[in-house]
Structure formats: structure tokens, C-alpha cells
């Protein structure tokens, strides 16, 4: 590619910027639909001492947490978001705390709690329709096992028992933690395959 000489100006240089609201309606709707199609990670925090509420928005008759942000931008984005089929469910937590959620089948529900907290989950609603789950797992608990497939198989069995979504579950993610590490803020782009190279101190357990 030829380089520009000093002082030369690139051709077809833009002199104006088109605001989003000035774009044609058809183009704006395409952009809204692309944004709505991005999967999200929804955190169900089970830590009773540090409950992380993540916003409330009135949707389908209830105040719900972590709703699709596009529902709250403007009429166009809301109309596009309402084209989705939502999964409605409720979590009954410690000391009478009740939390309502509305997620899509693309979203990953991150159950952020200990094993005992997860086993004691009290839920109602359409949890059977949830397709993707994420559960934290401490790697040192797996280091002494010869057959890791049985450990992950138990996670699948336990998750589908709690959520009653055996027929619909497509993916179960394990957020692997090392030692006393707290679950980090996770985004879709952070999800990676589980490999020995990521945990060299446990390499023998992979053989």
C-alpha cells in the first residue's frame, strides 16, 4: 500500500458526522437488532452477606434485575427488544429477599455461590427453559480425581435437577477458580476452553 507523502491529504476525507438519530430508520433498526442479539451473562449472586442487586426495571408486571438494557433506551430499541421471547423466573433468597429476572435463551445465567448455597436454591417460574448456565468450581477440589468427567457430569446432573431444564440445557460453563480466588467480573469474550496450560500447578492431574 503506497504511503502518503508529507503534507498530502487523504482523498474522500469525511467532513461531517451523521448522528445516530439522523440515520435512516431501517438502518437504526438493523443496529438495534444486532445489539439485542449479543448474549449477556446474568449474575445470580447467592452471597447473603454481600447481596449485589443490579438495577431494577418494571417489566412484565414486576421489578426485575439485570433486564436487557435496550428496553430502557428509547421506543425503537424497546420495540426491538420486545420481539425476543423472555424467560421469567424468581429467586427466593435469604431472609425473605425475593428477586425477579427476565432473560433470553442466549443469555448465560451465572450462579455465583458455594456448593451448599447452590443446592439450596429456591426458584420458581420458567427455569426449565434456561439454555446456558455457569457455575463456579474450585480447581483444587478436582486435582485429586482421576476421572474429571464424573465431576463435571455431577455438576450437569445437579444443575438440571435444580433448574429442571434437562431437556433444554445446551451449555454448562464452569468458572474455574484457584485457591481463595473470588469470581471475577466475567464477560462473554472471557470464556475460554479449559486447558492444562492455564493451570500449570495442576498439570499432573490432566495426565
CSV table of C-alpha atoms in Angstrom, one decimal:
chain,number,residue,atom,x,y,z
A,1,UNK,CA,0.0,0.0,0.0
A,2,UNK,CA,1.6,3.4,-1.0
A,3,UNK,CA,2.3,5.8,1.8
A,4,UNK,CA,1.2,9.4,1.8
A,5,UNK,CA,4.0,12.0,1.4
A,6,UNK,CA,4.3,14.7,4.0
A,7,UNK,CA,1.7,17.3,3.7
A,8,UNK,CA,-0.5,15.2,1.4
A,9,UNK,CA,-4.2,14.9,2.4
A,10,UNK,CA,-6.1,11.6,2.1
A,11,UNK,CA,-8.9,11.6,-0.6
A,12,UNK,CA,-12.6,11.5,0.3
A,13,UNK,CA,-11.9,12.9,3.8
A,14,UNK,CA,-15.1,13.0,5.9
A,15,UNK,CA,-16.1,16.5,6.9
A,16,UNK,CA,-19.3,15.6,8.7
A,17,UNK,CA,-20.5,13.1,11.2
A,18,UNK,CA,-24.0,11.6,11.0
A,19,UNK,CA,-25.7,11.4,14.3
A,20,UNK,CA,-27.4,8.0,15.1
A,21,UNK,CA,-30.8,9.7,15.3
A,22,UNK,CA,-30.3,11.1,11.8
A,23,UNK,CA,-29.7,7.7,10.2
A,24,UNK,CA,-32.5,6.1,8.2
A,25,UNK,CA,-35.0,4.2,10.3
A,26,UNK,CA,-34.2,0.9,8.6
A,27,UNK,CA,-30.5,1.2,9.4
A,28,UNK,CA,-31.2,2.2,13.0
A,29,UNK,CA,-33.4,-0.9,13.4
A,30,UNK,CA,-30.7,-3.2,12.0
A,31,UNK,CA,-28.2,-1.8,14.6
A,32,UNK,CA,-30.7,-2.2,17.4
A,33,UNK,CA,-31.3,-5.8,16.4
A,34,UNK,CA,-27.6,-6.5,16.2
A,35,UNK,CA,-27.2,-5.1,19.7
A,36,UNK,CA,-30.1,-7.1,21.1
A,37,UNK,CA,-28.6,-10.3,19.7
A,38,UNK,CA,-25.5,-10.1,21.8
A,39,UNK,CA,-25.7,-12.7,24.7
A,40,UNK,CA,-25.2,-11.4,28.2
A,41,UNK,CA,-24.0,-13.0,31.5
A,42,UNK,CA,-26.7,-12.6,34.2
A,43,UNK,CA,-25.4,-13.0,37.7
A,44,UNK,CA,-27.5,-14.7,40.4
A,45,UNK,CA,-25.5,-13.8,43.5
A,46,UNK,CA,-26.1,-16.1,46.4
A,47,UNK,CA,-23.8,-14.4,48.9
A,48,UNK,CA,-26.2,-13.4,51.7
A,49,UNK,CA,-23.7,-11.1,53.3
A,50,UNK,CA,-23.0,-9.1,50.2
A,51,UNK,CA,-26.0,-9.1,48.0
A,52,UNK,CA,-25.3,-7.5,44.7
A,53,UNK,CA,-28.5,-6.0,43.3
A,54,UNK,CA,-28.0,-4.9,39.7
A,55,UNK,CA,-30.7,-2.5,39.0
A,56,UNK,CA,-34.5,-2.7,38.9
A,57,UNK,CA,-36.8,-2.1,35.9
A,58,UNK,CA,-40.5,-2.7,35.7
A,59,UNK,CA,-41.0,-5.3,33.1
A,60,UNK,CA,-43.9,-7.7,32.6
A,61,UNK,CA,-45.6,-6.5,35.8
A,62,UNK,CA,-42.6,-6.9,38.2
A,63,UNK,CA,-39.4,-5.1,39.1
A,64,UNK,CA,-36.7,-7.2,37.6
A,65,UNK,CA,-32.9,-7.2,37.8
A,66,UNK,CA,-30.4,-7.0,35.0
A,67,UNK,CA,-33.0,-6.6,32.3
A,68,UNK,CA,-32.0,-6.1,28.7
A,69,UNK,CA,-30.6,-2.5,28.7
A,70,UNK,CA,-32.2,-1.8,25.3
A,71,UNK,CA,-35.6,-1.9,27.0
A,72,UNK,CA,-34.7,1.4,28.6
A,73,UNK,CA,-33.1,3.4,25.8
A,74,UNK,CA,-35.9,4.6,23.6
A,75,UNK,CA,-39.1,3.4,21.8
A,76,UNK,CA,-37.2,1.9,18.9
A,77,UNK,CA,-34.8,-0.2,21.0
A,78,UNK,CA,-37.6,-1.3,23.3
A,79,UNK,CA,-39.7,-2.4,20.4
A,80,UNK,CA,-36.8,-4.5,19.0
A,81,UNK,CA,-36.1,-6.0,22.5
A,82,UNK,CA,-39.7,-6.9,23.0
A,83,UNK,CA,-39.5,-9.2,19.9
A,84,UNK,CA,-37.5,-11.6,22.0
A,85,UNK,CA,-39.0,-14.4,24.0
A,86,UNK,CA,-38.1,-13.9,27.6
A,87,UNK,CA,-37.7,-16.5,30.3
A,88,UNK,CA,-39.2,-15.2,33.6
A,89,UNK,CA,-38.2,-16.7,36.9
A,90,UNK,CA,-37.9,-15.8,40.6
A,91,UNK,CA,-35.3,-16.5,43.2
A,92,UNK,CA,-36.3,-16.7,46.9
A,93,UNK,CA,-33.3,-15.9,48.9
A,94,UNK,CA,-32.1,-15.4,52.5
A,95,UNK,CA,-34.3,-13.5,55.0
A,96,UNK,CA,-37.2,-13.3,52.6
A,97,UNK,CA,-35.3,-11.5,49.8
A,98,UNK,CA,-37.2,-12.1,46.5
A,99,UNK,CA,-35.6,-11.3,43.2
A,100,UNK,CA,-37.2,-11.4,39.8
A,101,UNK,CA,-35.4,-12.0,36.5
A,102,UNK,CA,-36.2,-11.9,32.7
A,103,UNK,CA,-33.5,-13.3,30.4
A,104,UNK,CA,-33.4,-14.6,26.8
A,105,UNK,CA,-32.3,-18.1,25.7
A,106,UNK,CA,-29.0,-16.6,24.5
A,107,UNK,CA,-28.1,-15.3,28.0
A,108,UNK,CA,-25.9,-17.3,30.4
A,109,UNK,CA,-27.1,-17.4,34.0
A,110,UNK,CA,-24.1,-17.3,36.3
A,111,UNK,CA,-25.0,-18.9,39.7
A,112,UNK,CA,-22.4,-17.2,41.9
A,113,UNK,CA,-22.4,-19.1,45.2
A,114,UNK,CA,-20.9,-22.0,47.1
A,115,UNK,CA,-22.0,-25.6,46.5
A,116,UNK,CA,-24.2,-25.7,49.6
A,117,UNK,CA,-25.8,-22.4,48.6
A,118,UNK,CA,-26.5,-23.7,45.1
A,119,UNK,CA,-28.0,-26.9,46.4
A,120,UNK,CA,-30.4,-24.9,48.5
A,121,UNK,CA,-31.6,-22.7,45.6
A,122,UNK,CA,-35.3,-21.9,45.8
A,123,UNK,CA,-36.7,-20.9,42.4
A,124,UNK,CA,-40.0,-20.6,40.6
A,125,UNK,CA,-41.0,-19.7,37.1
A,126,UNK,CA,-39.7,-20.8,33.7
A,127,UNK,CA,-36.3,-22.1,34.8
A,128,UNK,CA,-36.8,-25.2,32.6
A,129,UNK,CA,-36.3,-23.0,29.5
A,130,UNK,CA,-32.8,-21.8,30.5
A,131,UNK,CA,-30.3,-23.0,28.0
A,132,UNK,CA,-27.0,-21.8,29.4
A,133,UNK,CA,-25.7,-21.9,32.9
A,134,UNK,CA,-22.3,-21.0,34.5
A,135,UNK,CA,-21.3,-22.4,37.9
A,136,UNK,CA,-18.0,-21.7,39.8
A,137,UNK,CA,-15.7,-24.6,40.6
A,138,UNK,CA,-12.5,-24.6,42.7
A,139,UNK,CA,-9.9,-26.5,40.8
A,140,UNK,CA,-8.1,-27.9,43.9
A,141,UNK,CA,-11.2,-30.0,44.5
A,142,UNK,CA,-10.7,-31.7,41.2
A,143,UNK,CA,-6.9,-32.2,41.5
A,144,UNK,CA,-7.2,-35.5,43.4
A,145,UNK,CA,-9.7,-37.0,41.0
A,146,UNK,CA,-8.6,-39.5,38.4
A,147,UNK,CA,-11.7,-39.1,36.3
A,148,UNK,CA,-12.7,-35.5,35.9
A,149,UNK,CA,-15.6,-36.3,33.6
A,150,UNK,CA,-17.5,-37.8,36.6
A,151,UNK,CA,-17.1,-34.5,38.5
A,152,UNK,CA,-18.4,-32.4,35.6
A,153,UNK,CA,-21.1,-34.9,35.0
A,154,UNK,CA,-22.3,-34.4,38.6
A,155,UNK,CA,-22.4,-30.7,38.0
A,156,UNK,CA,-24.6,-31.2,35.0
A,157,UNK,CA,-26.9,-33.5,36.9
A,158,UNK,CA,-27.1,-31.2,39.9
A,159,UNK,CA,-27.8,-28.1,37.8
A,160,UNK,CA,-30.5,-29.7,35.8
A,161,UNK,CA,-32.1,-31.1,39.0
A,162,UNK,CA,-32.2,-27.6,40.4
A,163,UNK,CA,-33.4,-25.7,37.3
A,164,UNK,CA,-35.4,-28.6,35.9
A,165,UNK,CA,-34.0,-27.8,32.4
A,166,UNK,CA,-32.5,-31.1,31.4
A,167,UNK,CA,-34.4,-31.1,28.1
A,168,UNK,CA,-33.3,-27.6,27.2
A,169,UNK,CA,-29.8,-27.1,28.7
A,170,UNK,CA,-27.3,-26.7,25.8
A,171,UNK,CA,-24.2,-25.5,27.6
A,172,UNK,CA,-22.9,-25.6,31.2
A,173,UNK,CA,-19.8,-23.4,31.8
A,174,UNK,CA,-17.5,-23.9,34.8
A,175,UNK,CA,-15.8,-20.8,36.1
A,176,UNK,CA,-12.6,-22.4,37.3
A,177,UNK,CA,-11.2,-20.7,40.5
A,178,UNK,CA,-7.8,-21.3,42.1
A,179,UNK,CA,-7.5,-21.2,45.9
A,180,UNK,CA,-9.4,-18.4,47.6
A,181,UNK,CA,-9.9,-16.5,44.4
A,182,UNK,CA,-13.1,-14.6,44.2
A,183,UNK,CA,-15.2,-15.0,41.0
A,184,UNK,CA,-14.1,-12.1,38.7
A,185,UNK,CA,-16.3,-9.9,36.6
A,186,UNK,CA,-16.9,-12.1,33.6
A,187,UNK,CA,-17.8,-11.1,30.0
A,188,UNK,CA,-18.7,-13.3,27.0
A,189,UNK,CA,-15.4,-12.7,25.4
A,190,UNK,CA,-13.6,-14.0,28.5
A,191,UNK,CA,-14.9,-17.6,28.0
A,192,UNK,CA,-12.2,-20.0,27.1
A,193,UNK,CA,-11.7,-23.7,26.8
A,194,UNK,CA,-10.4,-25.5,29.9
A,195,UNK,CA,-6.8,-26.5,29.3
A,196,UNK,CA,-3.8,-27.6,31.4
A,197,UNK,CA,-1.7,-24.7,30.3
A,198,UNK,CA,-4.0,-22.3,32.2
A,199,UNK,CA,-3.3,-24.1,35.5
A,200,UNK,CA,0.3,-25.4,35.3
A,201,UNK,CA,0.5,-26.2,39.0
A,202,UNK,CA,-2.2,-28.9,38.4
A,203,UNK,CA,-0.7,-30.3,35.2
A,204,UNK,CA,-0.2,-33.8,36.7
A,205,UNK,CA,-3.9,-34.1,37.2
A,206,UNK,CA,-4.6,-33.7,33.5
A,207,UNK,CA,-2.4,-36.7,32.5
